mmCIF file of C-alpha atoms in Angstrom:
data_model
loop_
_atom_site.group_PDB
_atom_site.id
_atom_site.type_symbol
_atom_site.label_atom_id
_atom_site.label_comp_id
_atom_site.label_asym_id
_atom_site.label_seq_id
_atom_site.Cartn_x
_atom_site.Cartn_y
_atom_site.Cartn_z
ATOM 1 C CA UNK A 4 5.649 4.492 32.744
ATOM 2 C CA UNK A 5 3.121 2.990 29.755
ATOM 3 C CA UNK A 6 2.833 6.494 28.321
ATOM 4 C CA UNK A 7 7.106 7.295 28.680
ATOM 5 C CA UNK A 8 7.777 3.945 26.938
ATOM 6 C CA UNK A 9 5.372 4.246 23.742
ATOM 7 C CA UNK A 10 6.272 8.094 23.053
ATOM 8 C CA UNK A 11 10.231 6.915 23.424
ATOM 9 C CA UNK A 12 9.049 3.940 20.981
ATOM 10 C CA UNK A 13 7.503 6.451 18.610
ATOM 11 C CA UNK A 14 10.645 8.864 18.983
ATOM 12 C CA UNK A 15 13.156 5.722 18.323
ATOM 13 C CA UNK A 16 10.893 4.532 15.379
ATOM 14 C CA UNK A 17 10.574 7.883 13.517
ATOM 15 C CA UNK A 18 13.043 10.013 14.743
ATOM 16 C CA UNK A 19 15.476 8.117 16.605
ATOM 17 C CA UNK A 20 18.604 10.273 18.363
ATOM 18 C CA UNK A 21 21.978 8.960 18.722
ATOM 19 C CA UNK A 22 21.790 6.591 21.100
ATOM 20 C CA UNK A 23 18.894 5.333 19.465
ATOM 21 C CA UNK A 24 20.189 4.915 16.368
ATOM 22 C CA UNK A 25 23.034 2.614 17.864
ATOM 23 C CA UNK A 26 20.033 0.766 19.040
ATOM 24 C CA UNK A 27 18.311 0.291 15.672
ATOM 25 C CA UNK A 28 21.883 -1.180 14.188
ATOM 26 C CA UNK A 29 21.747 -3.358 16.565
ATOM 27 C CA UNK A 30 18.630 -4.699 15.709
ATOM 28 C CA UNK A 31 19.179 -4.525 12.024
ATOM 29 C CA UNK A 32 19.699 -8.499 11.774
ATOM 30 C CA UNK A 33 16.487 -9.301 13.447
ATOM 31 C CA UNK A 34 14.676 -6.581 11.184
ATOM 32 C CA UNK A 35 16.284 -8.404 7.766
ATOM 33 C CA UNK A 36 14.960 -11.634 9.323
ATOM 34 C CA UNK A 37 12.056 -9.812 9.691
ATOM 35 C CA UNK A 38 11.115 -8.736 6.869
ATOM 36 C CA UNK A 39 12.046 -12.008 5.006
ATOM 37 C CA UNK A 40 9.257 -13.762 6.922
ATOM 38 C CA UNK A 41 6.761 -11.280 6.178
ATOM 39 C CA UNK A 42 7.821 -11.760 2.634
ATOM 40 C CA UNK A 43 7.344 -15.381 2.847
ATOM 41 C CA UNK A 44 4.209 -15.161 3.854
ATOM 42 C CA UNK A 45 2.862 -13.216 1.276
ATOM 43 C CA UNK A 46 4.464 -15.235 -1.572
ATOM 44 C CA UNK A 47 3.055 -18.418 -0.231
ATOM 45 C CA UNK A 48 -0.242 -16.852 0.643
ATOM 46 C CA UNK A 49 -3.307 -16.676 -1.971
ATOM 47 C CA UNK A 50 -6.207 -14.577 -2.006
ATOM 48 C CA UNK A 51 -9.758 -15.479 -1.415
ATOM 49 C CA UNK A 52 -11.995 -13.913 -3.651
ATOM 50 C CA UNK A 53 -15.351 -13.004 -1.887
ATOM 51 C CA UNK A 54 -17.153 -12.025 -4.845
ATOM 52 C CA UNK A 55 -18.045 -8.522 -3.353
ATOM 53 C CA UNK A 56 -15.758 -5.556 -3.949
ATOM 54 C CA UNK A 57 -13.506 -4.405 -1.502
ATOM 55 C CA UNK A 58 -11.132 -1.455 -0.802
ATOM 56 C CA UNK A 59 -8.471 -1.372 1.722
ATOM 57 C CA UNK A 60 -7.071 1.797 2.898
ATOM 58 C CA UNK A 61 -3.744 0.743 5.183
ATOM 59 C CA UNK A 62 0.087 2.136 5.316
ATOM 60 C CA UNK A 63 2.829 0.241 5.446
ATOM 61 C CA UNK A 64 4.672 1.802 8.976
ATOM 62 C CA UNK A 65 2.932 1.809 12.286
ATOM 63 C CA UNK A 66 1.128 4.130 13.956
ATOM 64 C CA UNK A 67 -1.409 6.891 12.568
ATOM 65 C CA UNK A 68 -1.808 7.762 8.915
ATOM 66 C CA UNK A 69 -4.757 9.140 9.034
ATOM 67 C CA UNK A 70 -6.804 6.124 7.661
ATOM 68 C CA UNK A 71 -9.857 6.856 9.431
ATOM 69 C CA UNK A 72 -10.194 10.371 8.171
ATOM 70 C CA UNK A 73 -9.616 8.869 4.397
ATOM 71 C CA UNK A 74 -12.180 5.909 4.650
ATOM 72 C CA UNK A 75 -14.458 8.373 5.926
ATOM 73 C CA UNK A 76 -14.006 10.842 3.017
ATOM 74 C CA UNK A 77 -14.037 8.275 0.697
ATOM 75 C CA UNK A 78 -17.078 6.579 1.815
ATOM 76 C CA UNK A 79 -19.536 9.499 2.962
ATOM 77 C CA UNK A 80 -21.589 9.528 -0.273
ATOM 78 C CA UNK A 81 -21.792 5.850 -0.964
ATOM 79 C CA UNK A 82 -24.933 3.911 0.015
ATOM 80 C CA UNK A 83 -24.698 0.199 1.025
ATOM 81 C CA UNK A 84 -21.369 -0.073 2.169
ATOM 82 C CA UNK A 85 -19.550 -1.664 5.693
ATOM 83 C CA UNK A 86 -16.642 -0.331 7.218
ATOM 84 C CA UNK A 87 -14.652 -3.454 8.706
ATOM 85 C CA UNK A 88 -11.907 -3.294 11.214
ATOM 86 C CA UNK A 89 -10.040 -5.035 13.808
ATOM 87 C CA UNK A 90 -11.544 -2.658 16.989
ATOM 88 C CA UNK A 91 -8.367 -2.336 18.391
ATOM 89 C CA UNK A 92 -8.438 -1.318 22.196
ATOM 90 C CA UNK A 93 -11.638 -2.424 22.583
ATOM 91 C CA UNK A 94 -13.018 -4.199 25.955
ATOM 92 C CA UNK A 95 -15.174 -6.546 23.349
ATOM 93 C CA UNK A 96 -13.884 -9.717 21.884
ATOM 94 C CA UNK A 97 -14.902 -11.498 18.824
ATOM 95 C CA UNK A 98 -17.159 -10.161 15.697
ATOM 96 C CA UNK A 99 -19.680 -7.036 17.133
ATOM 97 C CA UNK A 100 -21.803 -5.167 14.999
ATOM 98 C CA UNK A 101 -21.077 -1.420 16.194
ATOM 99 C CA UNK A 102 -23.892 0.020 13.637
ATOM 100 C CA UNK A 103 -26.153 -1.628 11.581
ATOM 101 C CA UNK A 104 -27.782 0.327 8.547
ATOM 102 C CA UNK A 105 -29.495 2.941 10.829
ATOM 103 C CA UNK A 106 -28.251 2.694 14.533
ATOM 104 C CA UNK A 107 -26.022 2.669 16.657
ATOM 105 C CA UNK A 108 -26.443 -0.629 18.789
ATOM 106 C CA UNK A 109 -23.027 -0.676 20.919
ATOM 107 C CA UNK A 110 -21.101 1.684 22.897
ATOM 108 C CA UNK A 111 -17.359 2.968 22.674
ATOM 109 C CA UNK A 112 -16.185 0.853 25.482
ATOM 110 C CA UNK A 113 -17.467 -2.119 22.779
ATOM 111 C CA UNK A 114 -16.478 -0.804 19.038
ATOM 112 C CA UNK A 115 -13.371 0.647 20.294
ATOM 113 C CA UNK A 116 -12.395 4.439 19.278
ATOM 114 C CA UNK A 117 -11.895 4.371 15.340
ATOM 115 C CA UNK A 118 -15.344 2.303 15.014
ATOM 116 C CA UNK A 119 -17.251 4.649 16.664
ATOM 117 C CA UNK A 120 -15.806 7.601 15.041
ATOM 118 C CA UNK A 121 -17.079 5.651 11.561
ATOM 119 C CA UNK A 122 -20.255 5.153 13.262
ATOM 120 C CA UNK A 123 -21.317 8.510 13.966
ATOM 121 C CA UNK A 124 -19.615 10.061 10.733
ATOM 122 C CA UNK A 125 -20.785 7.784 8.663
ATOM 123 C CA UNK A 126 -24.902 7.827 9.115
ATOM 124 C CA UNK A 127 -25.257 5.201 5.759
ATOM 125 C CA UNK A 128 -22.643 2.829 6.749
ATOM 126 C CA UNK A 129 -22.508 -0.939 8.799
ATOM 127 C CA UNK A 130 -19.721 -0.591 10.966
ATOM 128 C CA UNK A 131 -18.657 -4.253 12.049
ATOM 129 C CA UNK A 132 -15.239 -4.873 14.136
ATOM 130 C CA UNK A 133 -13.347 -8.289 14.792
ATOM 131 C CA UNK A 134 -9.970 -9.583 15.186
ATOM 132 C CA UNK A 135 -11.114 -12.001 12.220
ATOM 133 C CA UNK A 136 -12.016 -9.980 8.968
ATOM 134 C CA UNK A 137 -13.033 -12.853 7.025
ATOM 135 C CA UNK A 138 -15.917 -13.449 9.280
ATOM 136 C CA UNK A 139 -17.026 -9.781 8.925
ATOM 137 C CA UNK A 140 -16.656 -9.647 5.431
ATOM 138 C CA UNK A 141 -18.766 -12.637 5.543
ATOM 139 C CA UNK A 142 -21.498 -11.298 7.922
ATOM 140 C CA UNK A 143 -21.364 -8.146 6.128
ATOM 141 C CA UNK A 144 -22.528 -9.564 2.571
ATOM 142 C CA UNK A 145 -25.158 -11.849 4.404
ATOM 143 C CA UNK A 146 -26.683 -7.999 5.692
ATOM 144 C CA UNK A 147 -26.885 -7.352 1.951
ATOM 145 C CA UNK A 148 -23.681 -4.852 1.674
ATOM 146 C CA UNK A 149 -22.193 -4.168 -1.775
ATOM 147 C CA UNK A 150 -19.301 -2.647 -0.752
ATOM 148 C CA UNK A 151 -16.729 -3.294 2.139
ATOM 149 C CA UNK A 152 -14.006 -0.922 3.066
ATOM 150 C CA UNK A 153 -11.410 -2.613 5.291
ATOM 151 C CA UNK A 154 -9.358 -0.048 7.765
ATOM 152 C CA UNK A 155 -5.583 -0.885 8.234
ATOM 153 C CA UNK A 156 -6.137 -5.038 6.085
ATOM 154 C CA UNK A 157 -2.732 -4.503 3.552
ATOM 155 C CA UNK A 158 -1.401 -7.674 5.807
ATOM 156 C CA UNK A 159 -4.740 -9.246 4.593
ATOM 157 C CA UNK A 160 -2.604 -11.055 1.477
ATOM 158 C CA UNK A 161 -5.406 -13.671 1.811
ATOM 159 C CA UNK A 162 -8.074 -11.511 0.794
ATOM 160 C CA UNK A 163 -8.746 -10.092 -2.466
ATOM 161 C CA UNK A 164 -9.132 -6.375 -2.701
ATOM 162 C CA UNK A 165 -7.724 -2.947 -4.115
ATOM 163 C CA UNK A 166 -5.084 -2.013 -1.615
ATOM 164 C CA UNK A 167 -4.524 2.027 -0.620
ATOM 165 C CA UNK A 168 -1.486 2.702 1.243
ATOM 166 C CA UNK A 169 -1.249 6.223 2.521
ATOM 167 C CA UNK A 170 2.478 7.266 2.740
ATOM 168 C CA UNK A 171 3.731 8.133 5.246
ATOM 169 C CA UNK A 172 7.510 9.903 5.380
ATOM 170 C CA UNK A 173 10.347 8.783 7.908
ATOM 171 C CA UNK A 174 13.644 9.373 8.913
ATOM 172 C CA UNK A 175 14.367 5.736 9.246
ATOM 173 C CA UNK A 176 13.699 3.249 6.719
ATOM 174 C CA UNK A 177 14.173 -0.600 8.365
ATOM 175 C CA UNK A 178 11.778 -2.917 9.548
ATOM 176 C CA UNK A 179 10.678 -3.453 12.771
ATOM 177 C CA UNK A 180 12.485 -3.691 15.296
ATOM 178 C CA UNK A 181 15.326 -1.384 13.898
ATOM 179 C CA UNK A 182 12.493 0.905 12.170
ATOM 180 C CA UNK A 183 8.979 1.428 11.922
ATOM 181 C CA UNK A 184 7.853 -0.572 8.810
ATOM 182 C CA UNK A 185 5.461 -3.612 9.182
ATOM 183 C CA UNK A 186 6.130 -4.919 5.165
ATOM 184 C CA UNK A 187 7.221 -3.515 2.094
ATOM 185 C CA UNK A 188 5.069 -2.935 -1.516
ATOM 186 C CA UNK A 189 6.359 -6.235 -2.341
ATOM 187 C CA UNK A 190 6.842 -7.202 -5.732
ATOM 188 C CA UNK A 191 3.759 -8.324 -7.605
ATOM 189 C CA UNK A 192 1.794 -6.718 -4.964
ATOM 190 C CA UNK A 193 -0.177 -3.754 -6.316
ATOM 191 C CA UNK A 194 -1.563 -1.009 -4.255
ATOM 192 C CA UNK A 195 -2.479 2.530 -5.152
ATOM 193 C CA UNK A 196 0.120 5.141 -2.408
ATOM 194 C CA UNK A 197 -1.282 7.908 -2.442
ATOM 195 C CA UNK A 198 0.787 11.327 -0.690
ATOM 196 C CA UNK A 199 -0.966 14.184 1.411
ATOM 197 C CA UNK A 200 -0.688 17.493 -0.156
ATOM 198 C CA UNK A 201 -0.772 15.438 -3.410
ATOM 199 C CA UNK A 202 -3.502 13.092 -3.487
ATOM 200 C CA UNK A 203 -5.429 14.885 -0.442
ATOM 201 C CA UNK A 204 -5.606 17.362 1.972
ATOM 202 C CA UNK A 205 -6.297 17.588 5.610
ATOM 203 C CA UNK A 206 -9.086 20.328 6.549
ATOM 204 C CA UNK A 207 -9.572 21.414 10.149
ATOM 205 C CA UNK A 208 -12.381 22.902 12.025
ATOM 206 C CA UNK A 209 -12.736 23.796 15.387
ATOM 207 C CA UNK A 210 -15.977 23.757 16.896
ATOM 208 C CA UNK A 211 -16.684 25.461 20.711
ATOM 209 C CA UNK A 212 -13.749 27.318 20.982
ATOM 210 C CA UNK A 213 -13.244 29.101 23.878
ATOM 211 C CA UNK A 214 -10.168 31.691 25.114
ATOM 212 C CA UNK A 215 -8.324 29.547 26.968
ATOM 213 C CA UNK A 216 -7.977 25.478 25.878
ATOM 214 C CA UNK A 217 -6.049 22.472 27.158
ATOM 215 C CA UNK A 218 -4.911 19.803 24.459
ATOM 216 C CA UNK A 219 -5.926 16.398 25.001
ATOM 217 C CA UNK A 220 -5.070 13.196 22.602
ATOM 218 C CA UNK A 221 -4.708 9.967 22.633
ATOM 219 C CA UNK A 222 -3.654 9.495 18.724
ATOM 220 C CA UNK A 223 -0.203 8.298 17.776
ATOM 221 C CA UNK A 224 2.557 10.721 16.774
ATOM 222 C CA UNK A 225 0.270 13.482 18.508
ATOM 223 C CA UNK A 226 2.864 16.482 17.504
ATOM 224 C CA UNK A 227 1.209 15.909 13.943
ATOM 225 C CA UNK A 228 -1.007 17.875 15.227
ATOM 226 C CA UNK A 229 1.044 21.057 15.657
ATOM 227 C CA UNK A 230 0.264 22.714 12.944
ATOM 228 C CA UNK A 231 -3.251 22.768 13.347
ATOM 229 C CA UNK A 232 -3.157 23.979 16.510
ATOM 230 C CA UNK A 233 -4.827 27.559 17.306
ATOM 231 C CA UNK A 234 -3.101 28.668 20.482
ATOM 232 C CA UNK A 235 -3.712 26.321 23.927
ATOM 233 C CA UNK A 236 -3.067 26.846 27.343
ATOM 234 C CA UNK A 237 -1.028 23.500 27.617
ATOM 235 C CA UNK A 238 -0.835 20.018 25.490
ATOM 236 C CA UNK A 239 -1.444 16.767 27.171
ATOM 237 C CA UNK A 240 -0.509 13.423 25.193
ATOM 238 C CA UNK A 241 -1.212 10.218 26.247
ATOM 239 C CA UNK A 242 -0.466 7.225 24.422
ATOM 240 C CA UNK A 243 -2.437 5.865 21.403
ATOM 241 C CA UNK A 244 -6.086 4.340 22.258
ATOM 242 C CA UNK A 245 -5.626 5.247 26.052
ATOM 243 C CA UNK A 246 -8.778 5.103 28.094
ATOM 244 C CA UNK A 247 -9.440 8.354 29.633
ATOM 245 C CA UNK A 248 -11.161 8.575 32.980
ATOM 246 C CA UNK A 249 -13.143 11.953 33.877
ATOM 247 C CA UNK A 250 -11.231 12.276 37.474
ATOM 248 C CA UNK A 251 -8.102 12.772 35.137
ATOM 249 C CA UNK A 252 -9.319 15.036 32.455
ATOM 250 C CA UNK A 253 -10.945 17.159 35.310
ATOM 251 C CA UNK A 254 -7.579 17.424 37.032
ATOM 252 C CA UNK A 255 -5.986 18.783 33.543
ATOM 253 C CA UNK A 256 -8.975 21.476 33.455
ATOM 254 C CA UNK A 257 -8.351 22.691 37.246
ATOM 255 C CA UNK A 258 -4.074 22.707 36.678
ATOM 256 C CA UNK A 259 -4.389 24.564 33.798
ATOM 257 C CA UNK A 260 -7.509 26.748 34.968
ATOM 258 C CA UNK A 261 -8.841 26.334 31.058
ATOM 259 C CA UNK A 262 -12.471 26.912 29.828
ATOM 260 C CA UNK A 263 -12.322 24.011 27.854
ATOM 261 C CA UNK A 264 -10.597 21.074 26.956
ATOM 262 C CA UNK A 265 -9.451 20.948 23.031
ATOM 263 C CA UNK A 266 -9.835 16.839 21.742
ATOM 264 C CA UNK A 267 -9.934 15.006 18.107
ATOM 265 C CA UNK A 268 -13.127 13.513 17.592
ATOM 266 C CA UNK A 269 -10.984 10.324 18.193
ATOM 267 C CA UNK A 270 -11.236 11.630 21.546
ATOM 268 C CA UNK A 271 -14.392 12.532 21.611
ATOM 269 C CA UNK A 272 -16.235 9.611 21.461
ATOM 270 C CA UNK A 273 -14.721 8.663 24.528
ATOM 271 C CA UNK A 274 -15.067 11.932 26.605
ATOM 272 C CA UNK A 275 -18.080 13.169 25.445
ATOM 273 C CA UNK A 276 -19.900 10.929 28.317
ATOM 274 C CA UNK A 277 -18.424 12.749 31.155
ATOM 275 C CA UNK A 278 -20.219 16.257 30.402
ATOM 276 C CA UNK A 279 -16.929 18.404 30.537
ATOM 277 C CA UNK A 280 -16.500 21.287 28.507
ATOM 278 C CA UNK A 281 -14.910 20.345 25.281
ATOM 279 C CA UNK A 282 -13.657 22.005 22.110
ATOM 280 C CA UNK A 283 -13.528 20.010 19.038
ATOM 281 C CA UNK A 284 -10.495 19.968 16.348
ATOM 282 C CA UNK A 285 -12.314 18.452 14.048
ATOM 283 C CA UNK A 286 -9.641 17.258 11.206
ATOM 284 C CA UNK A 287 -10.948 15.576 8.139
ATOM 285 C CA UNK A 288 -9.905 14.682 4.420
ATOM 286 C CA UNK A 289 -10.584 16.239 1.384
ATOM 287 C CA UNK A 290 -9.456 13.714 -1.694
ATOM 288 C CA UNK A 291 -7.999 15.455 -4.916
ATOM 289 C CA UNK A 292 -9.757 12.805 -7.006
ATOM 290 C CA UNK A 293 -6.820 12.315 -9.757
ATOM 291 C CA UNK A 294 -5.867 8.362 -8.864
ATOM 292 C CA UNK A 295 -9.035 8.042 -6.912
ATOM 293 C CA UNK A 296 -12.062 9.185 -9.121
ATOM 294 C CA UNK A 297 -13.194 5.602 -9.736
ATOM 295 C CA UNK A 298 -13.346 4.706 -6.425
#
């Protein structure tokens, strides 16, 4: 029932039908009403400076973007740096310290999905995750970081930084609820949007391939994935973040009688404990650096 609700959410949001178009009408009142709040807020909101530089790499829609695969491409050569982000669907509460400046010190069940994928891609990097990102940025410069790179923080209007806002094109233009945007680029807001195909690429590999693969993904919009695809036996989505349990995945690998079962590394993290046969789509970013050089 979860899973049937968020894809119809996703469907209504970026490519609503007819019906669901009606819907987002509707709603258009409450989106204006919306939007005027989360206007409000910024205006009346001012930044803290924390005296340490930080880049935030966000969108301005929900769902995926692909933030984590452009934080990690941006920050894979750069020493003395902390990735900060909320942790969301994480069983941990409060600030945790997923990596510190050589291990690993929590597990996936802890950091959440998107910090552990920083974690292990990111060998030079604190990874620190809390619903308060004040309190890592703070905890971050008392570790001696020079650099903080905040996933998803645009919202953030009371922190100072150099907002990135991956763009991201849709059918439908509103706010939430009638559409899929959280804010707008407000005016007197700057932030560098950069496009793919423009400003970067995506590059896929795919690691332990075998002849016959199941799909498995828990990412949001998961038919962005489509075109990366080398041919699978079947595709299985389940909703953004879900938890996967090994009784489930091994049920997938006996319906489909596949060799293998074909994950993100955003799924990864989280099967990789159950010893099943996995291949890996591997998708990552490579930055054109025109806008982004100085970064």
């Amino acid at each position: 029932m979860k899973k049937s609700f968020v894809f119809w959410v996703e469907e209504y949001l970026y490519n609503p039908k007819f019906f669901q178009k009606i819907l987002s009408f509707l709603l258009y009142p409450l989106s204006l009403l919306y939007c005027f709040i989360m206007w409000i807020r910024f205006k009346y909101t001012t930044p803290e400076d924390f005296g340490i530089e930080i880049i935030s790499v966000g969108n301005l829609v929900v769902g995926g973007s692909g933030k984590t695969p452009f934080v990690t491409a941006l920050a894979h050569n750069q020493k003395n740096i902390a990735v900060v982000l909320r942790g969301y669907g994480r069983k941990s509460k409060g600030l945790v310290i997923v990596k510190d400046k050589e291990n690993i010190l929590v597990d996936v069940e802890q950091s959440g999905d998107e910090a552990m994928i920083y974690a292990k891609k990111l060998p030079n990097a604190v990874v620190i995750v809390s619903e308060d990102r004040k309190v890592a940025i703070n905890k971050a410069k008392e570790m001696g970081i020079e650099k903080i790179f905040l996933d998803d923080a645009y919202s953030k209007h009371d922190i100072k930084k150099l907002d990135i806002l991956l763009d991201v094109p849709t059918k439908n233009n509103f706010c939430l609820p009638s559409g899929p945007y959280r804010e707008r680029l407000w005016k007197g807001k700057f932030a560098m949007v950069l496009q793919e195909d423009k400003d970067f690429k995506r590059v896929t590999t795919l690691k332990d391939e075998t002849s016959k693969m199941s799909l498995v993904t828990a990412i949001a919009r998961p038919q962005r994935l489509d075109s990366y695809l080398p041919e699978v036996v079947a595709k299985h989505y389940f909703e953004d973040h879900h938890n996967f349990t090994k009784e489930e995945l091994e049920a997938i690998l006996r319906k489909d009688k596949s060799e293998s079962l074909l994950v993100t590394f955003k799924d990864f993290v989280k099967i990789e404990k159950f010893g099943l046969p996995l291949s890996l789509l591997d998708l990552e970013l490579e930055l054109k650096y025109g806008k982004i050089s100085e970064l």
